[in-house]
Coordinates of C-alpha atoms and ligand atoms in Angstrom, one line a residue:
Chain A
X1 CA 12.0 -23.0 -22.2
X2 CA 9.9 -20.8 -20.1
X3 CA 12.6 -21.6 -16.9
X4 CA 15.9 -20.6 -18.7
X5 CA 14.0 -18.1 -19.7
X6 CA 13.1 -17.1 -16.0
X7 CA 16.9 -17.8 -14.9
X8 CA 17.9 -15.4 -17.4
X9 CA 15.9 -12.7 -16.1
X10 CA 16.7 -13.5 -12.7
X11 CA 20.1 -11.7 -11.9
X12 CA 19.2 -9.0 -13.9
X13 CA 16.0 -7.5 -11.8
X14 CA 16.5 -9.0 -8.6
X15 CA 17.4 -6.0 -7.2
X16 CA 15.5 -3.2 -9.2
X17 CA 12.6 -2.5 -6.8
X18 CA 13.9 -0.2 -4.5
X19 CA 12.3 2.5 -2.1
X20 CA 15.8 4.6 -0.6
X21 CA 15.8 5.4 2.8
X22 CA 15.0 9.2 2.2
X23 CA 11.9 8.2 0.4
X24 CA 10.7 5.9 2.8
X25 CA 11.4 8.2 5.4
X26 CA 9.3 11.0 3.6
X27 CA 6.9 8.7 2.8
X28 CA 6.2 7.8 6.0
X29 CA 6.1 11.5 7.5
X30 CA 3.9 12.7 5.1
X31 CA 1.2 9.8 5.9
X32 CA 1.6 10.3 9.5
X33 CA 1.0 14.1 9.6
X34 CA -2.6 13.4 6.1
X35 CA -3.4 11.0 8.7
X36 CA -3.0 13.3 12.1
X37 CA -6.1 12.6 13.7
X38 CA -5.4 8.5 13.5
X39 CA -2.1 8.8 14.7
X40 CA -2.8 10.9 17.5
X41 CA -5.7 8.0 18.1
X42 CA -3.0 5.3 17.5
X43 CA -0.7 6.8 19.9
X44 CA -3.3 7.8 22.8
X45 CA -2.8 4.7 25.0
X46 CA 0.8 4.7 24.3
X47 CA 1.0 8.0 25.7
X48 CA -0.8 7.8 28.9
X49 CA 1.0 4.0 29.4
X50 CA 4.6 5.4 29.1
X51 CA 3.5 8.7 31.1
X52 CA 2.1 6.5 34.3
X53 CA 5.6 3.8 33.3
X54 CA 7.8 7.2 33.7
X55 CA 5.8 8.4 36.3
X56 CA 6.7 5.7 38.7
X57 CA 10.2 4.9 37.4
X58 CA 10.9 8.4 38.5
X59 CA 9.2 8.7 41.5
X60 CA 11.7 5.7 42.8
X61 CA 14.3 7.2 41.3
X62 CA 13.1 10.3 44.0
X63 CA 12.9 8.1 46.7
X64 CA 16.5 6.3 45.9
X65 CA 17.7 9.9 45.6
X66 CA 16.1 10.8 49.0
X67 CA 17.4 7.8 50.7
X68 CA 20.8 8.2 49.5
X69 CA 20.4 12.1 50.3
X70 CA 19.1 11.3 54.0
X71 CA 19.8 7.7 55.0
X72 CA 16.9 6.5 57.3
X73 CA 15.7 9.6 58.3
X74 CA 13.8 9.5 55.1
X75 CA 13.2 5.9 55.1
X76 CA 9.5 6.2 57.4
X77 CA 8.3 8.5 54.6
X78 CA 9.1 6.5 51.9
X79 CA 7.9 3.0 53.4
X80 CA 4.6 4.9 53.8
X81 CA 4.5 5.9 50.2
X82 CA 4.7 2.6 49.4
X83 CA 8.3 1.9 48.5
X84 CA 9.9 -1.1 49.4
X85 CA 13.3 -1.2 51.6
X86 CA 16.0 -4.2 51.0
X87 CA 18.1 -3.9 53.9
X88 CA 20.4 -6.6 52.6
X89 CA 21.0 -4.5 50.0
X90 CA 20.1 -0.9 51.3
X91 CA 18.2 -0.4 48.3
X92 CA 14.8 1.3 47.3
X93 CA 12.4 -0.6 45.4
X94 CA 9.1 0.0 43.8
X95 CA 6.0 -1.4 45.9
X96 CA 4.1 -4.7 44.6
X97 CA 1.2 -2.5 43.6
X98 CA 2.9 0.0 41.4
X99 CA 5.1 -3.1 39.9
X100 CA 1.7 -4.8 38.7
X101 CA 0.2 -1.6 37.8
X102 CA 3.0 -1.1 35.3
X103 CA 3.1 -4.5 33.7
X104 CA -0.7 -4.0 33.4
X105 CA -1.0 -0.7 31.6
X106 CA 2.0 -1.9 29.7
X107 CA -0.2 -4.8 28.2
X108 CA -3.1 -2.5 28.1
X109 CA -1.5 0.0 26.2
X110 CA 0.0 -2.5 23.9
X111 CA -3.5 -4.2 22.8
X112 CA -4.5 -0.5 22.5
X113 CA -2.0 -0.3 19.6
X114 CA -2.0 -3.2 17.9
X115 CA -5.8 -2.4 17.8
X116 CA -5.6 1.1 17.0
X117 CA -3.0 -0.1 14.1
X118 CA -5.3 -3.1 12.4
X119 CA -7.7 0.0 12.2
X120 CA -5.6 2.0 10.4
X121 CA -4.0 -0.8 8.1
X122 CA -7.8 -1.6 7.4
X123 CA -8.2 1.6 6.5
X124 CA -5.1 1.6 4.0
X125 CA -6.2 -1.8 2.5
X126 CA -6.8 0.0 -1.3
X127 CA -3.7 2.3 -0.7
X128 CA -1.8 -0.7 0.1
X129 CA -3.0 -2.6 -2.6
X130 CA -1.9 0.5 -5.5
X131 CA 1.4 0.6 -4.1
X132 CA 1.5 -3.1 -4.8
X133 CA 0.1 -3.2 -8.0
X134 CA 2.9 -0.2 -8.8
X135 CA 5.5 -3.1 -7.9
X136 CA 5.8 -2.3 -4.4
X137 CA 7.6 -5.7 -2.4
X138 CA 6.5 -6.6 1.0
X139 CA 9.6 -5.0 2.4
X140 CA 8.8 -1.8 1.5
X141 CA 5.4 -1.9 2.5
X142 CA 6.3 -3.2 6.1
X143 CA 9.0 -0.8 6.0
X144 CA 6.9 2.1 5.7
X145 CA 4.7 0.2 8.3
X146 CA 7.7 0.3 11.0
X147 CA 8.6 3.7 10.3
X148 CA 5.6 5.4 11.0
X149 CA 5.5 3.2 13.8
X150 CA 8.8 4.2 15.2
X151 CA 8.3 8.4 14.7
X152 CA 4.7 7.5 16.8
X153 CA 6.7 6.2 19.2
X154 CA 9.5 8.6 19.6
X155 CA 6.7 11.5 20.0
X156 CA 3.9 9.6 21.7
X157 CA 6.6 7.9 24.4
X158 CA 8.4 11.3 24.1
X159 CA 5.3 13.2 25.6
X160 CA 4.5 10.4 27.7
X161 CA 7.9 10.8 29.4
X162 CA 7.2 14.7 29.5
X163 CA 4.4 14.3 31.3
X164 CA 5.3 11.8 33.6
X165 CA 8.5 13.5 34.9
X166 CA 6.9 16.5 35.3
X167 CA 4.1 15.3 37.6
X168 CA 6.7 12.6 39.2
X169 CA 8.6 15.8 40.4
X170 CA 5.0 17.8 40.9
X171 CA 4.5 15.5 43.2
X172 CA 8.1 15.2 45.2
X173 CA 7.6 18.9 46.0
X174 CA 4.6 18.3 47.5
X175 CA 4.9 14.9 49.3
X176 CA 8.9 15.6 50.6
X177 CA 9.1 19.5 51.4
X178 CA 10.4 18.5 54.8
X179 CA 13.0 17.0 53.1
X180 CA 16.2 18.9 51.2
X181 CA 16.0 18.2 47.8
X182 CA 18.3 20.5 46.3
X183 CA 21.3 17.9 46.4
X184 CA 18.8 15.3 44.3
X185 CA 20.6 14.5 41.2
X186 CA 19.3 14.6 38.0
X187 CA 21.2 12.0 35.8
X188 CA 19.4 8.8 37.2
X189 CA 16.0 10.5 37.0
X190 CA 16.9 11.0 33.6
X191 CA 18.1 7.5 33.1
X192 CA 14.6 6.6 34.2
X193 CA 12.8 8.0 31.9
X194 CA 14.8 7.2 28.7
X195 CA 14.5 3.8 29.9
X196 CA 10.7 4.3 30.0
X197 CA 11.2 6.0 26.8
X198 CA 13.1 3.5 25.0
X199 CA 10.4 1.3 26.2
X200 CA 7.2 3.3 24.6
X201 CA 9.3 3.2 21.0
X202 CA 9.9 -0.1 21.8
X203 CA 6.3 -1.3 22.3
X204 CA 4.9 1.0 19.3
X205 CA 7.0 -1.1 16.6
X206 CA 5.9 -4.4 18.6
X207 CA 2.7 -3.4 18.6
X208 CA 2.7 -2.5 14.4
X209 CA 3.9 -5.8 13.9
X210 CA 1.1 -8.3 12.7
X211 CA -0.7 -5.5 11.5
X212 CA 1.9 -4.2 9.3
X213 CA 3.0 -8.3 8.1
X214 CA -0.8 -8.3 7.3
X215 CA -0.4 -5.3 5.1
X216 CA 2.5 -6.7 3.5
X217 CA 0.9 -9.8 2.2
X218 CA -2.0 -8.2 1.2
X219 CA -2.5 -9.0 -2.5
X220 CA -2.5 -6.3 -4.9
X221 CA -6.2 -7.7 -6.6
X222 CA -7.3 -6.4 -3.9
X223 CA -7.9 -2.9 -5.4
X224 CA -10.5 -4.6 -7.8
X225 CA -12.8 -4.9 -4.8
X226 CA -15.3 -2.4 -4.2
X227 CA -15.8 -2.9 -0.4
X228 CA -12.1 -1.5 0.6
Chain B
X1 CA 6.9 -11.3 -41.5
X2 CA 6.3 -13.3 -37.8
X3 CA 4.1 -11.3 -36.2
X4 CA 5.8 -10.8 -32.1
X5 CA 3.2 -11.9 -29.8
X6 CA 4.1 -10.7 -26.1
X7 CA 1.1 -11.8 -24.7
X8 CA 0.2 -15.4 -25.1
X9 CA -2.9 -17.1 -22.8
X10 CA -2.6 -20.7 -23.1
X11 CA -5.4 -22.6 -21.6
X12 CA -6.6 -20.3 -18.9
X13 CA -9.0 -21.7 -16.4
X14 CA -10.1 -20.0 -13.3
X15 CA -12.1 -21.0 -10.2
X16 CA -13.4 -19.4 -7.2
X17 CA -14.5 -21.4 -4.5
X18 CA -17.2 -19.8 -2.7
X19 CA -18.0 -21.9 -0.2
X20 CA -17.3 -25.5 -0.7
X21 CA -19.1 -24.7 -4.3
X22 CA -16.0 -23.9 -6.7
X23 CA -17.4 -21.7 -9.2
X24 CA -15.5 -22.0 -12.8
X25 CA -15.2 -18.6 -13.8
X26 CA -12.5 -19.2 -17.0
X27 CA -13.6 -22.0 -18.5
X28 CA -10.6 -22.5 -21.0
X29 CA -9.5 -19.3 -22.7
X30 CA -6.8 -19.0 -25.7
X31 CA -5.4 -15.8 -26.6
X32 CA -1.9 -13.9 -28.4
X33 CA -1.9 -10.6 -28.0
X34 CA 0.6 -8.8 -30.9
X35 CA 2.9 -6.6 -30.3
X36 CA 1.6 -2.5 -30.1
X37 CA -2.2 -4.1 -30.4
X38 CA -5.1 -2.4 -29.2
X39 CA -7.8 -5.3 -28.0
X40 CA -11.1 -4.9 -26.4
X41 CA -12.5 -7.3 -24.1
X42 CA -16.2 -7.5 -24.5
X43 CA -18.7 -9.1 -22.8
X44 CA -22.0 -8.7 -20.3
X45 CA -21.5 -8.5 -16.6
X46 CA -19.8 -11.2 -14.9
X47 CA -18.7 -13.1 -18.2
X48 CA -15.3 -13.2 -16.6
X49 CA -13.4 -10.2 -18.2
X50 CA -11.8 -8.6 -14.8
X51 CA -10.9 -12.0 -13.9
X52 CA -8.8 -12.8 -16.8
X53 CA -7.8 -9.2 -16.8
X54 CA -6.1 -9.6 -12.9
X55 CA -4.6 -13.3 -14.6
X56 CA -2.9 -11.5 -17.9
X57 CA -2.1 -8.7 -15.4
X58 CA 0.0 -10.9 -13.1
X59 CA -2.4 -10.0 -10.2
X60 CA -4.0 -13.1 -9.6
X61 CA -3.0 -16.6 -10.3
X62 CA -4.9 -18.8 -13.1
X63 CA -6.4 -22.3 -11.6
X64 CA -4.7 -24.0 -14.7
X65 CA -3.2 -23.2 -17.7
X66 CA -0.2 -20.3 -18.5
X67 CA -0.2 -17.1 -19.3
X68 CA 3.5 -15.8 -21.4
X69 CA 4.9 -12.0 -21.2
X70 CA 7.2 -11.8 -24.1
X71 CA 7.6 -15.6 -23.9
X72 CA 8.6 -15.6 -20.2
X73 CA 5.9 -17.8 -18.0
X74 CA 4.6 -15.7 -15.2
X75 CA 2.9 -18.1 -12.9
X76 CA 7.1 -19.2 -12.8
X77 CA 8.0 -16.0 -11.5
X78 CA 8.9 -15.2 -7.6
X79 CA 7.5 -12.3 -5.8
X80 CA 10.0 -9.9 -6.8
X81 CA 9.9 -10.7 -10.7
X82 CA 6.4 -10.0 -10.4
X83 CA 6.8 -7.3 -8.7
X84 CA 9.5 -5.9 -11.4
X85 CA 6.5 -6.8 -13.9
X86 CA 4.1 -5.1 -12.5
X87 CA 6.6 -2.3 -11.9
X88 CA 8.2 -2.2 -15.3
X89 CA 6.0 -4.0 -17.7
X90 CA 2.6 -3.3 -17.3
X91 CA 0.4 0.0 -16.6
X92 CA -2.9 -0.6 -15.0
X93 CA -5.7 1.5 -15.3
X94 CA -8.8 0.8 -13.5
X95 CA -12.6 1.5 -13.1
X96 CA -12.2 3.4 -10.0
X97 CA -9.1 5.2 -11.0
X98 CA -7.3 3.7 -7.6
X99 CA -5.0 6.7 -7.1
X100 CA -4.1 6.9 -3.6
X101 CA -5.6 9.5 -2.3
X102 CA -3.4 11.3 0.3
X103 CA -0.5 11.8 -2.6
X104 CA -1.0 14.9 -5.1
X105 CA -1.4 14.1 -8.6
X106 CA 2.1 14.1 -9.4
X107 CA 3.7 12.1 -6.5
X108 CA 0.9 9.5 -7.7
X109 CA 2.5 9.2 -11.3
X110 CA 6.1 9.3 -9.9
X111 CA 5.5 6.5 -7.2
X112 CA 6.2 3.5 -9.7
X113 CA 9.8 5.7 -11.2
X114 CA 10.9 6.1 -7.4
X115 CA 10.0 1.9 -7.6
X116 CA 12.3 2.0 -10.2
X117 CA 15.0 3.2 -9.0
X118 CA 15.0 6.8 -10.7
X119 CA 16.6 9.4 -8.8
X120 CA 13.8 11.8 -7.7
X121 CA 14.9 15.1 -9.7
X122 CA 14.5 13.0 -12.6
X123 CA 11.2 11.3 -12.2
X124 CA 9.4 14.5 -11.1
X125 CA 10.5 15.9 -14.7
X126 CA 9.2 13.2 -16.2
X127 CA 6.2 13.4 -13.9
X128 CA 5.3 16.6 -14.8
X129 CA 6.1 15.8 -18.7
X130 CA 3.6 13.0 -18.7
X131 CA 1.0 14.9 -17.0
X132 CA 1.2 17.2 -19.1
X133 CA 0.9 14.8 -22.0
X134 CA -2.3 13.6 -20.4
X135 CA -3.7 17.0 -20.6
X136 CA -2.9 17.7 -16.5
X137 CA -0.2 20.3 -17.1
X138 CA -0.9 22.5 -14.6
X139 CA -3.1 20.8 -11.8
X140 CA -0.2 18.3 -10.5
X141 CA -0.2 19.4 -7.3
X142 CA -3.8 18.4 -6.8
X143 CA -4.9 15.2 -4.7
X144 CA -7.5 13.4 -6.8
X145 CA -10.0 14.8 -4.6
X146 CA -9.5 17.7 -5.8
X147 CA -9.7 16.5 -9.4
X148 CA -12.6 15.3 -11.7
X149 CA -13.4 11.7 -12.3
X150 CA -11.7 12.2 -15.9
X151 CA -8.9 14.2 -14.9
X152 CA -8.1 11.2 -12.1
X153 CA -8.1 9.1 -15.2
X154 CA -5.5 11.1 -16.9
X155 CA -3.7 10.5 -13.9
X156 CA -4.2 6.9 -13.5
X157 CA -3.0 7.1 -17.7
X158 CA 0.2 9.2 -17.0
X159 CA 1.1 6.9 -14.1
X160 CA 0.7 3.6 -16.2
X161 CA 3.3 4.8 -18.8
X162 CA 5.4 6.0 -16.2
X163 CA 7.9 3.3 -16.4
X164 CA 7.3 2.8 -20.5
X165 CA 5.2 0.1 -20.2
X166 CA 5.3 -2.5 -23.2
X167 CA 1.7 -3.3 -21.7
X168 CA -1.2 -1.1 -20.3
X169 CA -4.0 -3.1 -19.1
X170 CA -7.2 -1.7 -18.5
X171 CA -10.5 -2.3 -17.0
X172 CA -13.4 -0.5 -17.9
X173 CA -11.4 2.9 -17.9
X174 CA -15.0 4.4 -18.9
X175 CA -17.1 2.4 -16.6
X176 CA -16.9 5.5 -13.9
X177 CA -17.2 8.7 -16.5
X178 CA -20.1 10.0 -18.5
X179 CA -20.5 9.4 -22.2
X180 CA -17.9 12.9 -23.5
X181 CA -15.3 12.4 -20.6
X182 CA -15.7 8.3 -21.9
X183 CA -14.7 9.3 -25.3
X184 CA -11.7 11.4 -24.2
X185 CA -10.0 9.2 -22.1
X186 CA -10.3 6.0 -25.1
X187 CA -9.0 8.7 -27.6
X188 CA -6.3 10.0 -25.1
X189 CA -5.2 5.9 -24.7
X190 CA -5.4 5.4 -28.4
X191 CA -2.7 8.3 -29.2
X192 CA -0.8 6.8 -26.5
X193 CA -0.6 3.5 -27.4
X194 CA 0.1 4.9 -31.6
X195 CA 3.0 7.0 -29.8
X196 CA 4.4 5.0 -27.8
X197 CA 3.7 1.4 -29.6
X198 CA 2.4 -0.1 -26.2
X199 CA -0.1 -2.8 -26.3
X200 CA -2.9 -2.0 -24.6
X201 CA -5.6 -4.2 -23.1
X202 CA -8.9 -2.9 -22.1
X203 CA -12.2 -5.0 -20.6
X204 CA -14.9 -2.7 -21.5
X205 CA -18.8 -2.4 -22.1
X206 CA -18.2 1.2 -24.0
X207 CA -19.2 0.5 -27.6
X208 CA -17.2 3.6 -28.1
X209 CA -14.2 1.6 -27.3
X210 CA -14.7 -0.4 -30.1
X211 CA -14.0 1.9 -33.0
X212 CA -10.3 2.3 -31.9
X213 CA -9.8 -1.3 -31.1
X214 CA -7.7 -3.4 -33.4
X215 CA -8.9 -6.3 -32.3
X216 CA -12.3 -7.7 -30.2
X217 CA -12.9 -10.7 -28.1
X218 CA -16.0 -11.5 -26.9
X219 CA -16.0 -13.3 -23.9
X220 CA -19.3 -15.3 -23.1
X221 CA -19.9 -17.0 -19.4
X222 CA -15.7 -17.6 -18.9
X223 CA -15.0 -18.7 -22.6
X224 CA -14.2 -16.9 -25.7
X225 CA -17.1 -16.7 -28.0
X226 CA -15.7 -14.9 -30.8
X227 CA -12.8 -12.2 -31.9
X228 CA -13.5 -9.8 -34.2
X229 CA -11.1 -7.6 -36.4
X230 CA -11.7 -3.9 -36.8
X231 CA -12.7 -4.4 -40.6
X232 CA -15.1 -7.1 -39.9
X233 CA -16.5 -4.9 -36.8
X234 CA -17.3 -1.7 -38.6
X235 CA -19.3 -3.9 -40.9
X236 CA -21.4 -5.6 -38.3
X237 CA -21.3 -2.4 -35.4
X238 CA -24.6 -1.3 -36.2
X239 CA -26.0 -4.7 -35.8
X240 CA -24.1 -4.9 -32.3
X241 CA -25.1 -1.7 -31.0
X242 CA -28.5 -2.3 -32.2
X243 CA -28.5 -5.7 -30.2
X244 CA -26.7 -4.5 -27.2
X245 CA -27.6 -1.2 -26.3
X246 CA -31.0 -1.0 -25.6
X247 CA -30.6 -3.9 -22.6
X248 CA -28.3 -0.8 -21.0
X249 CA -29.5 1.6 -18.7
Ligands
ATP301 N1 -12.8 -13.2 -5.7 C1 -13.9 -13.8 -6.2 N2 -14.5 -14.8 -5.4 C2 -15.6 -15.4 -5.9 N3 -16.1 -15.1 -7.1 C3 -15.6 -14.2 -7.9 C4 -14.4 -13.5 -7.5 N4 -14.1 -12.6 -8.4 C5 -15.0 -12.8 -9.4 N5 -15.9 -13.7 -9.1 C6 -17.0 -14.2 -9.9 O1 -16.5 -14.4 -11.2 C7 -17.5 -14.0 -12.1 C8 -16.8 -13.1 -13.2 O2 -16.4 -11.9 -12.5 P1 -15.7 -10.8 -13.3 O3 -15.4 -9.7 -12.4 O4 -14.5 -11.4 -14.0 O5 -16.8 -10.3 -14.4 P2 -16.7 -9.1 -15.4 O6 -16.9 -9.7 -16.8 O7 -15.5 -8.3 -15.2 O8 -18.0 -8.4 -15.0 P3 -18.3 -6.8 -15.0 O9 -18.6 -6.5 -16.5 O10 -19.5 -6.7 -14.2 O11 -17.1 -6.1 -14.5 C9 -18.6 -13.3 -11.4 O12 -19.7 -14.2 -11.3 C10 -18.1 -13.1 -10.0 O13 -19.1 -13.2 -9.1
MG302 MG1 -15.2 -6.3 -14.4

């Protein structure tokens, strides 16, 4: 009896546990800004990752500008600051060095958040748990989860990029004042650093991931525990 | 007249394994809860009372046996039937309140309505109505922080009948509050459940409880050692109080 029972049911609720967008959204924001001093923790690595990341995508961005600008005139400068020259191809690419540097703080910065973010899902265990015991799915709870993860992003790569523009081109007035730079155009600079932009918000939501699946199966008896 | 029972326990058994040793925490427990009934759970510490709480409750799974919601099985039930349970069905109110703390008072009672579905004009009304039935009228924009361990409660009240509950379960509401606040918060549950005909639950070592409760079972080391009705309890309360209450601090 119990399972025509159960079938009977089905249909009718299967879609009654809902958290709109707009909520979600709120929701999210709201923790985020309660919470300002752990997200500003969560995003600190992401930050100075994507700021180095942009940092060098723009400075070859310079030097590609440069070359195209000046032809080999430039070219001594630049294979002394470390930038590689394809003459197959006539193009300017980023030294070994500054390749592996990138892939390393990369990683760095995303084992820095996926750290930061089991900290902060710890911390949220009981919350967690309530929201559950309120009838809360696992969607919505990752949901939230990727949200937050994706405003972090936006700002923490957004400031990254910031700052890594700023002292990418900071540092193109100082190494290539021999050099006309007026005529450098701006759109593939620019096109770096979204890239490296689009890469921070990328890695934030990768790196909320397992910790925000491991918020989403908590179960709700959790709140009966003292210790969380 | 057939009385309607929408909580049945059928054969309830529970172990933990702790370790490789499983611990047998519900040794068998039989139980129909009627309709608009207001049972106490009694029992000393670790007799198993939160644990069969979390297993009526739909927050924990029983080792064997069944526990039937208005005749509907819920160990059969997927996550989001639970989940519509827990939403729409039953209220929980706990020891430690378990508001969440960064949400004011009255986005904690509206959370399970936005669950629901209710646009969010209309559950902030009905927010602010039940706070207000709850005695909280004008502090709703207060994080529990902010708030006294018996006005949390109120909360933690308002937001279990948020979605009209048939079922508010409890677990030592009073464990956390002094003896007046206690009383306050078992008298504010009792008009409730009169007004609004839910059943309500509660695992409790407040004797206090016991003068508004319809029914007691006394649960002894995971099995039920007795149930009492109120008629038979007001004869033998002094006897129990008399036996129980010295051994508490
Ligand atoms: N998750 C768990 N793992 C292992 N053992 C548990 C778990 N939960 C409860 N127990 C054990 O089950 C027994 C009953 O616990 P329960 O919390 O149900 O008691 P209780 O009657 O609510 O006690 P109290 O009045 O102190 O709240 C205890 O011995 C406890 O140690
Ligand atoms: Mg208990």
């Amino acid at each position: 009896m119990p399972e025509t029972e159960n079938r009977r049911l089905r249909p009718k609720i299967s879609r009654q546990i809902v958290l709109p967008w707009k909520k979600s959204l709120a929701m999210a924001v709201s923790s985020l800004k309660i919470r300002f001093l752990r997200s500003l923790i969560t995003i600190f690595s992401l930050v100075l990752a994507i700021a180095f990341l942009c940092f060098t995508l723009t400075n070859t961005a310079i030097a590609r500008e440069l070359y195209r600008l000046h032809g080999n005139m430039a070219l001594p400068l630049l294979i002394q600051a470390g930038y590689l020259f394809d003459p197959a191809t006539a193009t300017i690419n980023a030294g070994p060095k500054e390749l592996w540097l990138m892939v390393l703080s990369l990683l760095v910065c995303t084992v820095g958040i996926v750290n930061a973010q089991l900290m902060s899902v710890t911390e949220r265990f009981r919350e967690i748990g309530i929201m559950k015991c309120l009838g809360a799915l696992d969607r919505i709870i990752l949901r939230l989860f990727l949200i937050e993860a994706t405003i972090l992003g936006i700002f923490g790569a957004g400031v990254g990029c910031l700052l890594g523009m700023l002292a990418a081109w900071g540092g193109a007035f100082l190494n290539y004042n021999t050099f006309d730079c007026s005529e450098i155009a701006l759109l593939p600079l620019l096109a770096e650093a979204s890239r490296a932009w689009g890469m921070g918000i990328g890695l934030s939501i990768l790196g909320v991931l397992y910790p925000a699946i491991l918020a989403a199966k908590l179960q709700p008896v959790i709140v009966m525990k003292e210790e969380y | 007249m057939e009385t309607h029972h929408i909580i049945r326990v059928v054969g309830v058994t529970k172990a933990f394994s702790l370790g490789k040793m499983p611990v047998q925490v519900l040794k068998g427990v039989d139980l129909n809860v009627a309709t608009g009934e207001y049972l106490s759970i009694m029992g000393p510490s670790g007799s198993g009372k939160s644990t069969l709480f979390n297993i009526i409750g739909g927050l924990d799974k029983p080792t064997s046996g069944r526990v039937f919601i208005d005749e509907v099985d819920i160990s059969q039930l997927d996550a989001y039937e639970l989940a519509w349970l827990r939403n729409r069905k039953i209220g929980y109110i706990f020891q430690t309140f378990n508001l969440i703390p960064v949400m004011t008072a009255l986005e904690n009672v509206t959370l399970p309505m936005i669950f629901a579905g209710m646009p969010g004009d209309h559950a902030v009304d009905k927010g602010r109505k039940l706070l207000g039935d709850v005695g909280l009228g004008e502090r709703f924009l207060h994080k529990p922080s902010e708030l006294s361990g018996g006005q949390q409660q109120r909360v933690a009240i308002a937001r279990a009948l948020a979605n009209d509950p048939a079922i508010i379960l409890a677990d030592e509401p009073t464990g956390n509050l002094d003896s007046t606040t206690g009383g306050e918060i078992i008298a504010l549950l009792q008009k409730m459940s009169r007004e609004r005909n839910v059943t309500i639950i509660s695992a409790t070592h407040d004797f206090k409880m016991l003068s508004v409760s319809d029914r007691v079972v006394w649960i002894l080391d995971g099995r039920i050692d007795k149930i009492e009705l109120r008629d038979e309890l007001k004869i033998s309360l002094g006897t129990i109080q008399e036996r129980h209450e010295p051994a508490r601090p």
